[in-house]
Amino acid sequence: MPRKSSVKYGLSNQGATCYLNSVLQVLFMTEDFRAAVERDKADTDCIDRHLATLFGVLKERTADTRGITGTLGINSVYEQQDAAEYFERILSLASPEASQIFRGLLTHRTTCCTCRAENETDGAFWHLPLALVDSCSEHYSVVDGVEEYFRASDFSGENQMYCEQCDAKSDATVECVMKRHPEVLMLLLKRFDFDYRYMTYVKINHTVNVPSTLQIPENQTYELYAVVDHFGDLRSGHYTAAVKDEERWYNFNDHRVTLLDDYSVDNFQR
């Protein structure tokens, strides 16, 4: 018999709530987040108590998510939604102690090329968006995407920016700097792009190379432990999650949970 702690349980699908189930499984399997919501479950103003109740059931058996969908204001459980959107919605309703695990701080720094004056604007974030549409080939590298995200951009000619110190437009550079690294970093692969020829969103089916470890500027290293995957197109698709626990990978597909033998990061490339 397997150890009780090694047994994983799934979540019932209410209709088309696979997007929510996948996100909830990743949050449940994130030990620091789970511990935080269990500590803060007495706070009635946060979603923590509802998550703590769900997580308590999920430790013992397949769980139902009706309490969570009600809290999130999901009126139609038969309508497919975006997993990343509900990941952020849950974190925005969670206690600061729980949500700060995924919360980082970015600074957008603009430097005037004439007087060297710097202007910084801080902004909190839940994820780093990586646009696959910017890839020049059918293969996309997450490492290259992160490097591009933090690469400085030059603005000159018609794109000059106004400088208050110079009281005039001048050449400038703009770069994004990680001011506070989150404990857990979420990357959002933006696979949907608007096609103006057909006036609709289309999915970009590039092959994506995902490393097992990723280094972010300022020498912060992250290890891959969870992936939420989407199959299908924008209007009809399905979400699943793959999560690593004690060096073993599990696939969470609504109520079905399977151990993935000999699983490697190469399985995530598509």
Coordinates of C-alpha atoms in Angstrom, one line a residue:
M1 CA 0.0 0.0 0.0
P2 CA 1.3 3.5 -0.8
R3 CA 2.0 5.9 2.0
K4 CA -1.0 8.1 2.9
S5 CA 0.9 11.2 2.1
S6 CA 1.8 9.9 -1.4
V7 CA -1.9 9.5 -2.4
K8 CA -3.2 12.4 -4.5
Y9 CA -6.8 13.1 -5.1
G10 CA -8.6 15.0 -7.8
L11 CA -11.4 17.6 -8.1
S12 CA -14.8 17.1 -9.5
N13 CA -15.6 18.9 -12.7
Q14 CA -18.9 20.9 -12.4
G15 CA -19.2 21.2 -16.2
A16 CA -16.3 23.1 -17.7
T17 CA -14.4 24.0 -14.6
C18 CA -11.1 22.2 -15.5
Y19 CA -9.4 25.6 -15.7
L20 CA -10.2 26.2 -12.0
N21 CA -9.4 22.6 -11.0
S22 CA -5.9 22.9 -12.5
V23 CA -5.1 26.1 -10.7
L24 CA -6.4 24.8 -7.4
Q25 CA -4.3 21.7 -7.6
V26 CA -1.2 23.8 -8.2
L27 CA -2.0 26.0 -5.2
F28 CA -2.8 22.9 -3.1
M29 CA 0.6 21.3 -4.0
T30 CA 2.4 24.6 -3.2
E31 CA 3.2 23.7 0.4
D32 CA 3.9 27.3 1.6
F33 CA 0.7 28.5 0.1
R34 CA -1.4 25.7 1.6
A35 CA 0.2 26.2 5.0
A36 CA -0.6 30.0 4.9
V37 CA -4.3 29.6 4.0
E38 CA -4.6 27.0 6.8
R39 CA -3.2 29.5 9.3
D40 CA -5.4 32.4 8.1
K41 CA -8.6 30.4 7.7
A42 CA -10.2 32.3 10.5
D43 CA -10.1 35.5 8.4
T44 CA -13.6 35.7 7.0
D45 CA -12.8 38.6 4.7
C46 CA -10.4 36.4 2.6
I47 CA -10.9 33.3 0.5
D48 CA -8.4 31.4 2.7
R49 CA -11.1 29.7 4.8
H50 CA -12.8 28.4 1.7
L51 CA -9.5 27.2 0.3
A52 CA -8.6 25.6 3.7
T53 CA -11.8 23.7 3.7
L54 CA -11.3 22.4 0.2
F55 CA -7.7 21.5 0.9
G56 CA -8.7 19.6 4.0
V57 CA -11.1 17.4 2.0
L58 CA -8.5 17.1 -0.8
K59 CA -6.1 15.4 1.6
E60 CA -8.6 12.6 2.1
R61 CA -10.6 12.2 -1.0
T62 CA -11.8 13.6 -4.3
A63 CA -13.2 17.1 -3.5
D64 CA -16.0 19.3 -4.8
T65 CA -15.4 22.9 -5.8
R66 CA -18.9 24.4 -5.4
G67 CA -17.8 26.5 -2.4
I68 CA -15.0 28.0 -4.4
T69 CA -17.0 28.8 -7.5
G70 CA -19.6 30.5 -5.4
T71 CA -17.0 32.6 -3.6
L72 CA -15.4 33.5 -7.0
G73 CA -18.8 34.5 -8.4
I74 CA -18.7 31.9 -11.2
N75 CA -22.2 31.9 -12.4
S76 CA -21.9 29.5 -15.3
V77 CA -19.9 26.4 -14.6
Y78 CA -20.4 25.2 -18.2
E79 CA -18.5 28.1 -19.7
Q80 CA -14.8 27.7 -20.3
Q81 CA -12.6 30.4 -18.6
D82 CA -9.0 31.3 -18.6
A83 CA -6.9 29.5 -15.9
A84 CA -4.4 32.4 -15.5
E85 CA -7.2 34.9 -14.9
Y86 CA -8.6 32.8 -12.1
F87 CA -5.1 32.1 -10.7
E88 CA -4.8 35.9 -10.2
R89 CA -8.4 36.3 -9.0
I90 CA -7.8 33.7 -6.2
L91 CA -4.5 35.4 -5.2
S92 CA -6.2 38.8 -5.1
L93 CA -8.8 37.5 -2.7
A94 CA -6.3 35.6 -0.5
S95 CA -4.7 36.9 2.6
P96 CA -1.4 38.9 2.2
E97 CA 0.5 36.2 3.9
A98 CA -0.6 33.6 1.4
S99 CA -0.6 35.7 -1.8
Q100 CA 2.8 37.3 -1.2
I101 CA 4.3 33.9 -2.0
F102 CA 3.5 34.6 -5.7
R103 CA 3.8 38.3 -5.6
G104 CA 6.8 40.1 -7.1
L105 CA 7.7 43.7 -7.8
L106 CA 8.9 45.1 -11.1
T107 CA 10.4 48.5 -11.8
H108 CA 10.1 50.1 -15.3
R109 CA 13.2 52.4 -15.5
T110 CA 13.4 55.1 -18.2
T111 CA 16.8 56.8 -18.7
C112 CA 17.2 59.9 -20.8
C113 CA 20.1 59.6 -23.2
T114 CA 20.8 63.4 -23.0
C115 CA 20.9 64.2 -19.3
R116 CA 20.9 60.6 -17.9
A117 CA 18.0 61.4 -15.6
E118 CA 16.1 58.2 -14.5
N119 CA 12.4 57.8 -13.9
E120 CA 11.2 54.7 -12.2
T121 CA 7.7 53.3 -11.9
D122 CA 7.0 50.3 -9.6
G123 CA 4.3 47.7 -10.2
A124 CA 3.4 44.5 -8.5
F125 CA 2.9 41.4 -10.5
W126 CA 1.5 37.8 -10.2
H127 CA 3.2 36.5 -13.4
L128 CA 5.7 37.4 -16.2
P129 CA 4.0 37.4 -19.6
L130 CA 6.0 35.8 -22.4
A131 CA 4.6 36.6 -25.9
L132 CA 5.1 33.6 -28.2
V133 CA 4.0 35.8 -31.1
D134 CA 7.3 37.6 -30.9
S135 CA 9.2 34.4 -31.8
C136 CA 10.7 34.4 -35.3
S137 CA 10.5 30.6 -35.6
E138 CA 8.2 27.8 -34.8
H139 CA 10.3 27.0 -31.7
Y140 CA 10.2 29.2 -28.6
S141 CA 12.7 29.2 -25.8
V142 CA 11.6 30.3 -22.3
V143 CA 15.2 31.2 -21.5
D144 CA 15.4 33.5 -24.6
G145 CA 11.9 34.9 -23.8
V146 CA 13.0 35.9 -20.2
E147 CA 16.1 37.5 -21.6
E148 CA 14.1 39.5 -24.1
Y149 CA 11.6 40.5 -21.4
F150 CA 14.4 42.1 -19.3
R151 CA 16.4 43.5 -22.3
A152 CA 16.6 47.3 -22.5
S153 CA 14.7 49.0 -25.4
D154 CA 15.9 52.1 -27.2
F155 CA 13.5 54.9 -28.2
S156 CA 14.7 57.4 -30.8
G157 CA 13.6 59.3 -33.8
E158 CA 9.8 59.5 -33.9
N159 CA 9.6 57.4 -30.8
Q160 CA 11.6 59.8 -28.6
M161 CA 10.3 60.3 -25.0
Y162 CA 9.6 63.5 -23.1
C163 CA 12.1 64.3 -20.4
E164 CA 11.1 66.6 -17.6
Q165 CA 14.7 67.5 -16.8
C166 CA 15.4 68.5 -20.4
D167 CA 11.9 69.8 -20.9
A168 CA 12.0 68.3 -24.4
K169 CA 11.8 65.0 -26.2
S170 CA 15.0 63.0 -26.4
D171 CA 16.3 59.5 -27.0
A172 CA 15.8 57.2 -24.1
T173 CA 16.2 53.6 -23.0
V174 CA 13.5 51.7 -21.1
E175 CA 14.2 48.5 -19.1
C176 CA 12.4 46.3 -16.7
V177 CA 14.1 45.5 -13.4
M178 CA 13.1 42.8 -10.9
K179 CA 12.9 44.8 -7.6
R180 CA 11.5 42.0 -5.5
H181 CA 11.6 38.3 -6.6
P182 CA 8.5 36.3 -5.7
E183 CA 9.1 33.0 -3.8
V184 CA 7.3 31.2 -6.5
L185 CA 7.5 32.6 -10.0
M186 CA 4.7 32.1 -12.5
L187 CA 5.4 32.4 -16.3
L188 CA 2.4 33.0 -18.6
L189 CA 3.0 31.7 -22.1
K190 CA 0.7 34.0 -24.2
R191 CA -0.4 31.5 -26.9
F192 CA -3.5 33.5 -28.0
D193 CA -3.1 36.4 -30.3
F194 CA -5.6 38.5 -32.2
D195 CA -5.7 37.8 -36.0
Y196 CA -6.9 41.0 -37.7
R197 CA -7.4 39.1 -41.0
Y198 CA -10.1 36.9 -39.5
M199 CA -11.0 39.3 -36.6
T200 CA -10.6 36.6 -34.0
Y201 CA -8.1 35.1 -31.5
V202 CA -6.0 32.3 -32.7
K203 CA -3.8 29.9 -30.8
I204 CA 0.0 29.9 -31.5
N205 CA 1.1 26.2 -31.5
H206 CA 4.8 26.8 -31.3
T207 CA 7.0 24.2 -29.7
V208 CA 8.2 25.6 -26.3
N209 CA 11.5 24.7 -24.7
V210 CA 11.0 24.8 -21.0
P211 CA 14.1 24.4 -18.7
S212 CA 14.0 22.5 -15.5
T213 CA 15.8 25.4 -13.8
L214 CA 15.6 29.1 -14.8
Q215 CA 17.7 32.0 -13.8
I216 CA 16.2 35.4 -13.6
P217 CA 18.2 38.7 -13.5
E218 CA 19.9 39.4 -10.2
N219 CA 20.9 35.7 -10.0
Q220 CA 17.6 34.4 -8.7
T221 CA 17.1 30.7 -9.7
Y222 CA 13.8 28.9 -9.9
E223 CA 13.1 25.2 -10.3
L224 CA 10.2 24.0 -12.4
Y225 CA 7.6 22.1 -10.3
A226 CA 4.2 22.8 -11.9
V227 CA 2.7 23.3 -15.3
V228 CA -0.9 24.1 -16.3
D229 CA -1.5 23.0 -19.8
H230 CA -4.2 23.9 -22.3
F231 CA -5.4 21.6 -25.1
G232 CA -7.7 22.8 -27.9
D233 CA -8.7 26.3 -29.0
L234 CA -10.0 29.4 -27.4
R235 CA -13.7 28.4 -27.3
S236 CA -13.4 24.6 -26.8
G237 CA -10.5 23.3 -24.8
H238 CA -9.4 21.5 -21.7
Y239 CA -6.9 22.2 -18.9
T240 CA -4.8 19.8 -16.9
A241 CA -1.9 20.3 -14.5
A242 CA 1.3 18.4 -14.0
V243 CA 3.0 18.9 -10.6
K244 CA 6.2 17.5 -9.1
D245 CA 6.1 16.2 -5.5
E246 CA 9.1 14.5 -3.9
E247 CA 10.8 14.2 -7.3
R248 CA 7.8 12.5 -8.8
W249 CA 5.4 14.1 -11.4
Y250 CA 1.7 13.7 -11.2
N251 CA -0.9 14.5 -13.8
F252 CA -4.1 16.2 -12.4
N253 CA -7.0 15.8 -14.9
D254 CA -10.1 16.8 -12.9
H255 CA -11.0 13.8 -10.7
R256 CA -8.3 11.6 -12.3
V257 CA -4.8 11.7 -10.9
T258 CA -2.0 9.6 -12.3
L259 CA 1.6 9.1 -11.5
L260 CA 3.8 9.9 -14.5
D261 CA 6.6 7.4 -14.5
D262 CA 10.0 8.5 -15.8
Y263 CA 8.6 12.0 -16.4
S264 CA 11.0 14.7 -17.6
V265 CA 10.8 18.3 -18.5
D266 CA 11.0 17.3 -22.2
N267 CA 7.3 16.3 -21.9
F268 CA 6.4 20.0 -21.5
Q269 CA 7.9 21.1 -24.7
R270 CA 4.6 21.3 -26.6

